[in-house]
XYZ file of C-alpha atoms in Angstrom:
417
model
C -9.993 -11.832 -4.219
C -8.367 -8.411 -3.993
C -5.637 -7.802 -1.871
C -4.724 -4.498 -0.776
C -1.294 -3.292 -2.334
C 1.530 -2.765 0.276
C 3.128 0.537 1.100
C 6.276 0.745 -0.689
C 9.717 1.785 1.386
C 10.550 5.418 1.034
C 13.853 6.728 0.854
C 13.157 8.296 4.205
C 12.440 5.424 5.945
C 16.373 4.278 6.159
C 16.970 8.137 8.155
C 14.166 7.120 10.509
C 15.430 4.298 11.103
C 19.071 5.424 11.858
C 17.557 8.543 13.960
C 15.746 5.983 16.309
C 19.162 4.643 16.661
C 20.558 7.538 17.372
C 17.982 8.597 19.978
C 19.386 4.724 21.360
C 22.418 6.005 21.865
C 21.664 9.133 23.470
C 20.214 7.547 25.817
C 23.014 4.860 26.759
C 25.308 7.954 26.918
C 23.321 10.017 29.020
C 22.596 6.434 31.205
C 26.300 6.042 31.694
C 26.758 9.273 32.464
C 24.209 9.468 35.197
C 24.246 5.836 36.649
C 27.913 4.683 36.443
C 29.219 7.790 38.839
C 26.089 5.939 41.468
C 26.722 2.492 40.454
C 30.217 1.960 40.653
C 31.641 5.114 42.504
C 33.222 6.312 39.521
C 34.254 10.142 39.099
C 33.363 10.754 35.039
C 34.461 13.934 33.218
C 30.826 15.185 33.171
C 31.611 18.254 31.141
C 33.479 16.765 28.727
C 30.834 13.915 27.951
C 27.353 15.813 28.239
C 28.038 18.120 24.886
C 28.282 14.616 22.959
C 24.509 13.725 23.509
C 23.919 17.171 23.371
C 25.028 17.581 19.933
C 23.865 14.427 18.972
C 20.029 15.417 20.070
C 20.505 18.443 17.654
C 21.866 16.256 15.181
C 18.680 14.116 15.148
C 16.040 17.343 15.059
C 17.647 18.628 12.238
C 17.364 15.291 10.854
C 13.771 14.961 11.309
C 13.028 18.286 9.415
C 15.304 16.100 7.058
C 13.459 13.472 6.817
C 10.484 15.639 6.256
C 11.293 17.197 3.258
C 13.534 14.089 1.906
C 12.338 12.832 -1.582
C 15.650 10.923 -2.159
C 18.268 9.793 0.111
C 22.028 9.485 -1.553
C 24.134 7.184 -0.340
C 26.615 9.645 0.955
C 24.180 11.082 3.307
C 23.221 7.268 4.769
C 27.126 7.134 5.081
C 27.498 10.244 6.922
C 24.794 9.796 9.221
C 26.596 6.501 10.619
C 29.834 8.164 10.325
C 28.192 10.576 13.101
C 27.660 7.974 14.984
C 30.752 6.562 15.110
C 32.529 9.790 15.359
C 30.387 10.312 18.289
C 30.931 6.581 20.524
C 34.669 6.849 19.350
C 35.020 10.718 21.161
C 33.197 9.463 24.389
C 34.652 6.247 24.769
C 38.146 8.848 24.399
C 36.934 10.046 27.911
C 35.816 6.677 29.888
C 38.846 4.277 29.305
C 38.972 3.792 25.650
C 39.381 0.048 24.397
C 39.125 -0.725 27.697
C 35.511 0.258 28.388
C 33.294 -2.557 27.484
C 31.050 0.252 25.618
C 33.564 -0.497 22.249
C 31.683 -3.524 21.330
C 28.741 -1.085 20.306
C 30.605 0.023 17.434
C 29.781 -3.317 15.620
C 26.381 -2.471 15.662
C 26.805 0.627 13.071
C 29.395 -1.388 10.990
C 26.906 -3.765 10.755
C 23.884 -1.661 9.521
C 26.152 -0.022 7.049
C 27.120 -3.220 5.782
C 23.022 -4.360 5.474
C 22.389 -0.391 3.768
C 25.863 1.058 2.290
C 26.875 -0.134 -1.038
C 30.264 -1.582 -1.322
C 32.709 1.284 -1.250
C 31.118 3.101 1.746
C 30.511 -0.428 3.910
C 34.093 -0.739 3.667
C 35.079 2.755 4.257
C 32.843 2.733 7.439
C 34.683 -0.801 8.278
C 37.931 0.802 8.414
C 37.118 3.849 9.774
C 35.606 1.888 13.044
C 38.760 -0.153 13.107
C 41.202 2.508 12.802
C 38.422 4.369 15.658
C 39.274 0.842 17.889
C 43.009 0.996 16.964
C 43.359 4.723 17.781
C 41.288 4.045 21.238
C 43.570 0.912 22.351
C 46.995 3.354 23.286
C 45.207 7.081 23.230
C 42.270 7.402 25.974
C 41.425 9.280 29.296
C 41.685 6.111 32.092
C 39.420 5.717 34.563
C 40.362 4.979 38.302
C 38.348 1.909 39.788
C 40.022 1.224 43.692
C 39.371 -1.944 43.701
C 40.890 -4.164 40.438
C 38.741 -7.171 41.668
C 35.808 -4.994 41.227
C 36.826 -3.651 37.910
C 37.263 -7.311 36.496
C 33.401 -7.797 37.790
C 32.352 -5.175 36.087
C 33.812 -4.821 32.975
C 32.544 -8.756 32.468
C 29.199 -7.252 32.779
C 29.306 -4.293 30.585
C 30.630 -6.400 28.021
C 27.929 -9.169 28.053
C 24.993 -6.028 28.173
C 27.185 -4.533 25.218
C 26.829 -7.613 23.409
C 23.140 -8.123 24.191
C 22.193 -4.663 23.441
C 24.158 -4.819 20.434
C 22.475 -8.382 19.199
C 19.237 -6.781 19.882
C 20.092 -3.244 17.525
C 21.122 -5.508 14.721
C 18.192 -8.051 14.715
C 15.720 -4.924 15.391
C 17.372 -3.216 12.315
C 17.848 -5.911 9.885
C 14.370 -7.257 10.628
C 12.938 -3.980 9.954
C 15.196 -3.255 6.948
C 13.916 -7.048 5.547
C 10.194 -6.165 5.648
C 10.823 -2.888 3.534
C 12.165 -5.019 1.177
C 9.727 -7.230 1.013
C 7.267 -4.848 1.294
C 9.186 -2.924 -1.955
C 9.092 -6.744 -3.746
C 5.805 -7.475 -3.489
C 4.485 -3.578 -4.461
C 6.945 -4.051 -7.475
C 5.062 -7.372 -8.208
C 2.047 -5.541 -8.107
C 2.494 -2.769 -10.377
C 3.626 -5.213 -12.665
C 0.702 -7.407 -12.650
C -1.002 -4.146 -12.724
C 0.525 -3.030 -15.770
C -0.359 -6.448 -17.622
C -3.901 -6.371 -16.928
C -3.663 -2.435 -18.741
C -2.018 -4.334 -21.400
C -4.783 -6.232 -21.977
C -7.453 -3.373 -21.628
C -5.608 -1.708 -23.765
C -5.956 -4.619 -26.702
C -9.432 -5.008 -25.315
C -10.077 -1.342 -26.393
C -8.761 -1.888 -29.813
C -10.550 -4.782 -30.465
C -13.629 -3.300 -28.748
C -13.154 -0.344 -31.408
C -13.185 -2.512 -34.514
C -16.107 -4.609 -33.505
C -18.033 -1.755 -32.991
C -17.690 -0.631 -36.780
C -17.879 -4.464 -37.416
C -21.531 -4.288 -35.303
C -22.963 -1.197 -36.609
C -24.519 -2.353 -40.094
C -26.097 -6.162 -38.196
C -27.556 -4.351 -35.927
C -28.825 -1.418 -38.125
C -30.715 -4.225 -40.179
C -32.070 -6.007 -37.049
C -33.817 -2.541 -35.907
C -35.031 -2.335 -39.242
C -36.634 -5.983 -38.895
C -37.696 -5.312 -35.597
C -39.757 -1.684 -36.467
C -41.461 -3.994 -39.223
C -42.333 -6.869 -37.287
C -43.787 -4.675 -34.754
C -45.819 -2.488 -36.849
C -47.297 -5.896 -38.530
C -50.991 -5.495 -37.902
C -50.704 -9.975 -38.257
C -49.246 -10.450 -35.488
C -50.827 -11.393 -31.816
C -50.323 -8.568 -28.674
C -47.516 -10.698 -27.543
C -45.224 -11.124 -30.323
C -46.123 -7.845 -31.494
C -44.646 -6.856 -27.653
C -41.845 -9.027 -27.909
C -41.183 -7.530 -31.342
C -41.076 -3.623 -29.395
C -38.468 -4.974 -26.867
C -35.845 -6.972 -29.307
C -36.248 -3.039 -31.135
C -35.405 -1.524 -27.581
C -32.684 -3.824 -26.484
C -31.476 -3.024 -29.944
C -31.472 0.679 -29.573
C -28.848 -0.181 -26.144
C -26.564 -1.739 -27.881
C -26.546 0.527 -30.652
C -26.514 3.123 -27.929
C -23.503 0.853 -26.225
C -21.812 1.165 -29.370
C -21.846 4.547 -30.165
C -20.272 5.492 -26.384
C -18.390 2.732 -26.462
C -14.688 4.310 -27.305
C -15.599 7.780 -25.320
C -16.175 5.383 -22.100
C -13.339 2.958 -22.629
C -10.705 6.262 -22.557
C -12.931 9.147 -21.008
C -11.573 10.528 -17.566
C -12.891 11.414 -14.306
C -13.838 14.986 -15.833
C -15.142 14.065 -18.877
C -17.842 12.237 -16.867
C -19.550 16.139 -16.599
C -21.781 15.778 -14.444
C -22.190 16.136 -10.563
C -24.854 13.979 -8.903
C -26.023 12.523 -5.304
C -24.023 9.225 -5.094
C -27.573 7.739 -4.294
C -28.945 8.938 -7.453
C -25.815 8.262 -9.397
C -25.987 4.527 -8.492
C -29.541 4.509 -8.825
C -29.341 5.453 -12.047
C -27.025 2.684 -13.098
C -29.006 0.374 -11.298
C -31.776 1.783 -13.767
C -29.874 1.455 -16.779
C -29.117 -2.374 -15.866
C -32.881 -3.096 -15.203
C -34.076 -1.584 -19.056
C -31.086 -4.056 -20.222
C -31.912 -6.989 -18.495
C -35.532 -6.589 -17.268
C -36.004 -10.209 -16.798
C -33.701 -10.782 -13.832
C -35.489 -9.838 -10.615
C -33.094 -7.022 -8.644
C -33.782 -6.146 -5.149
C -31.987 -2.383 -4.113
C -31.237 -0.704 -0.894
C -30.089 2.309 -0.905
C -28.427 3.905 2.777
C -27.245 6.669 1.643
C -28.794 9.433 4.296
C -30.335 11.861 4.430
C -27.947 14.398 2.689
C -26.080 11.706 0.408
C -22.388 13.454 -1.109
C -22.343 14.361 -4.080
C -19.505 12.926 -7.320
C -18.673 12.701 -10.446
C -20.754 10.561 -12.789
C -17.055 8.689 -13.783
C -18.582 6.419 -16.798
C -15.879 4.245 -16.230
C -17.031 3.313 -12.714
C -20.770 3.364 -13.896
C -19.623 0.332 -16.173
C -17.313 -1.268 -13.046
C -20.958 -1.281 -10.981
C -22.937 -2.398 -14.292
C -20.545 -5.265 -14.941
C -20.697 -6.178 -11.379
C -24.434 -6.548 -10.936
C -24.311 -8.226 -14.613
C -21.754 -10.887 -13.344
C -24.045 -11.945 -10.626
C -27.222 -11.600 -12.796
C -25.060 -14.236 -14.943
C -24.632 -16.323 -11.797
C -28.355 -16.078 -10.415
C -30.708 -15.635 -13.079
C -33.770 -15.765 -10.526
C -32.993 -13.072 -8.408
C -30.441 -10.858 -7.033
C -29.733 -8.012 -4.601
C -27.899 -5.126 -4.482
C -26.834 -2.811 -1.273
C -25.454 0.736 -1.535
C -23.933 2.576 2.145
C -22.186 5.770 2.218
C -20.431 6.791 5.336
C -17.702 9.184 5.868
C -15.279 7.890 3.718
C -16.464 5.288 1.380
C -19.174 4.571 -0.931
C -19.887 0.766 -1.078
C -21.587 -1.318 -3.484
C -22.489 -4.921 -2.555
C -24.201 -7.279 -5.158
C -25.588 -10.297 -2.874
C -26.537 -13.615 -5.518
C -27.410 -16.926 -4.876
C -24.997 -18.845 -7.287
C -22.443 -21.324 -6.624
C -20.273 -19.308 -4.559
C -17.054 -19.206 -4.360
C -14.352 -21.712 -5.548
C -12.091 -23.942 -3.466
C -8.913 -23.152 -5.292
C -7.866 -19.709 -5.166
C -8.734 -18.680 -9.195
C -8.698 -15.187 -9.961
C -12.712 -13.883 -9.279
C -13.069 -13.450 -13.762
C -11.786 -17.335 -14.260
C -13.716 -19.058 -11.225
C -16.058 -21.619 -11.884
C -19.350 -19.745 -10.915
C -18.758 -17.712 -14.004
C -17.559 -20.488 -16.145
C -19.939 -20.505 -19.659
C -21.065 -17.462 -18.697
C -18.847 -15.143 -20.546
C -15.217 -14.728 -21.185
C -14.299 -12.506 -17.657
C -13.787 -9.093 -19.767
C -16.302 -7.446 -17.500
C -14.819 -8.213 -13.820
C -11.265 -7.556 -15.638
C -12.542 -3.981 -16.632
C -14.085 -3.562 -13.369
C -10.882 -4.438 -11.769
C -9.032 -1.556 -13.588
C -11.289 1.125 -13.590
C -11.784 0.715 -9.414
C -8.104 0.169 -8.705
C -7.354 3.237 -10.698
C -9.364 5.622 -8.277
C -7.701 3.740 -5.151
C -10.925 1.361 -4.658
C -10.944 -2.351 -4.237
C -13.753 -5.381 -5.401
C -13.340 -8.399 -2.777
C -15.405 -11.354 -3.013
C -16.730 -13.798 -0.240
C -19.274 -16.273 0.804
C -22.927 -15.321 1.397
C -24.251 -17.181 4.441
C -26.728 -20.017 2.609
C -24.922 -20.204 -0.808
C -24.038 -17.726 -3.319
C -21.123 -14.776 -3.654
C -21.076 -11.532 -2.278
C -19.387 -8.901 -4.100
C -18.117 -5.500 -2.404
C -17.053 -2.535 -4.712
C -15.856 0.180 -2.545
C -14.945 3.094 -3.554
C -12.992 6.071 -2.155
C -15.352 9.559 -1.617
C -12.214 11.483 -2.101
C -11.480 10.229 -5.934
C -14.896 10.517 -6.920
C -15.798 14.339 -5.042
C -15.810 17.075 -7.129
């Protein structure tokens, strides 16, 4: 079943995360500032405190616009935006006691996240520069005058266990968010790799594909040559002499097949040509299957609307949705049905059969065991590569009284013109 490939972590997603810090802090300054003088009856140097929010709100716009316009993110820069920050607690805990103020334990917090984001060198560098910051603080610092020690002790007990809790709370926050970019980045990685093996083996399907193709040509030129005879043979009864006309058609496809066979396996989204109604587009196909395989019953609906968009004919998607109704033909000989919707975004294709359905064990949808001795997979594999490489998707599930539904869907946005 296909599953959706994860948004990889972009280098401006470690700024972000540092400038909702910083908007953290901000506000904890400008909180002290305003509350403390009411809470405690404190007299704080208002003027000398207010420009360090200040500048650290015009700190953050600028980086936003940053951010913006940030395609890669050097590790100085990471190291300099926490070196802001601590540059910025370490000046206004200068003004409100120094070591003293239980507002010192926040520095661990940025130590920490440039440990968990800094490579070696600058995680240390930002380590010592927060403990010469602590050392500096302990003898050189604008005290604060609390009348009543007994109230002070109180007090400073309780910034220092909301220091620590606010502090636990940054890390977890940040680490947890910094883990699921990474395994968001892991998994994508995993993805493009299995990605790139499956065009591995398209690839060295197309090769093969190219030499059986010459290897075809002359077996099949001397079976339309049997076939013309046979069915101009005046001997022969209405029905063989019928039968005779459509081994000579089904002939002419494959010969047909063959001769398009290495323009479709490398042709691009342009080369397609032509512009059509996505109704008539996949009508067509749908079309094309029938004169292949005009045995198999196939019910359509078409809900396309009234003014249906129009898109490329891609030939590689035409085979995706002619291998798809194929693999279900393969699965339910006496019938099948197949759905096409359009809305705003998406065209979908759903083929609806009444085989065995789904396996138990999640095998990949070309291996399962409703398609076992039915072919070798190549044509869900293809299908598989050709969608994903316009951004679309082919899941598979359960149709309610037995059998597999299979939805191709298919951004309107690759395939406009």
């Amino acid at each position: 079943m296909h599953r959706s490939l994860p948004t990889p972590a972009k280098p401006a997603d470690a700024l972000r995360r540092l400038i909702h810090l910083r908007w953290l802090s901000c506000a904890a300054m400008l909180g002290v500032v305003v509350l403390v003088p009411w809470l405690l009856d404190l007299s704080l140097p208002g003027r000398a405190l207010l420009p360090i929010p200040a500048a650290l709100i015009a700190i953050n716009l600028l980086s936003l616009v940053r951010a913006r316009r940030l395609d890669e993110l050097h590790p100085f820069e990471l190291f300099l935006q926490l070196a802001i920050d601590l540059g910025a607690w370490s000046v206004f805990l200068y003004f409100t006691g120094g070591a003293t103020n239980p507002l010192i334990s926040l520095l661990l917090p940025i130590v920490a996240i440039g440990a968990a984001t800094l490579s070696p060198p600058f995680a240390w560098t930002l380590a010592s520069l927060a403990v010469a910051a602590y050392s500096i603080l302990w003898d050189f610092n604008e005290q604060l005058d609390i009348y009543d020690s007994g109230l002070a002790v109180h007090w400073h007990l309780a910034g220092m266990w909301l220091t620590f809790a606010v502090s636990a709370g940054v890390i977890v926050w940040y680490v947890v968010r910094m883990t699921a970019a990474i395994r968001s980045r892991d998994q994508a990685l995993a993805e493009a790799r299995e990605a790139r093996l499956r065009s591995e083996r398209i690839v060295a399907l197309g090769n093969l594909a190219a030499g059986a193709a010459h290897e075809l040509g002359t077996p099949l030129g001397t079976m339309a040559i049997v076939a013309g005879e046979l069915a101009r043979n005046p001997a022969l009864d209405d029905d063989t002499r019928a039968d005779a006309e459509l081994l000579r058609e089904q002939i002419g496809h494959c010969k047909a097949i063959l001769g398009n066979l290495t323009l479709r396996a490398g042709s691009l989204r342009a080369e397609g040509g032509e512009t059509l109604a996505a109704d008539i587009w996949v009508t067509g196909i749908i079309e094309r299957w029938r004169s292949l395989r005009p045995h198999v019953p196939l019910a359509v609906h078409c809900d396309c609307g009234p003014a249906a968009p129009r898109v490329i004919a891609d030939t590689t998607l035409e085979q995706a949705i002619h291998n798809l109704i194929n693999n279900g033909a393969d699965a339910s000989p006496d019938g099948l049905v197949c759905e096409v919707a359009v809305d705003t975004e998406h065209l979908r294709v759903r083929v609806l059969d009444r085989g065995p359905g789904m396996p138990d064990s999640p095998l990949p949808a070309a291996t399962s065991p409703e398609h076992s001795g039915k072919g070798l997979g190549i044509g869900l594999l293809l299908a598989f590569g050709a969608v994903e490489r316009c951004g679309g998707r082919i899941s598979f599930s359960d149709r309610p009284g037995g059998g597999t539904i299979a939805t191709l869907t298919l951004p309107l946005s690759a395939l406009s013109p």
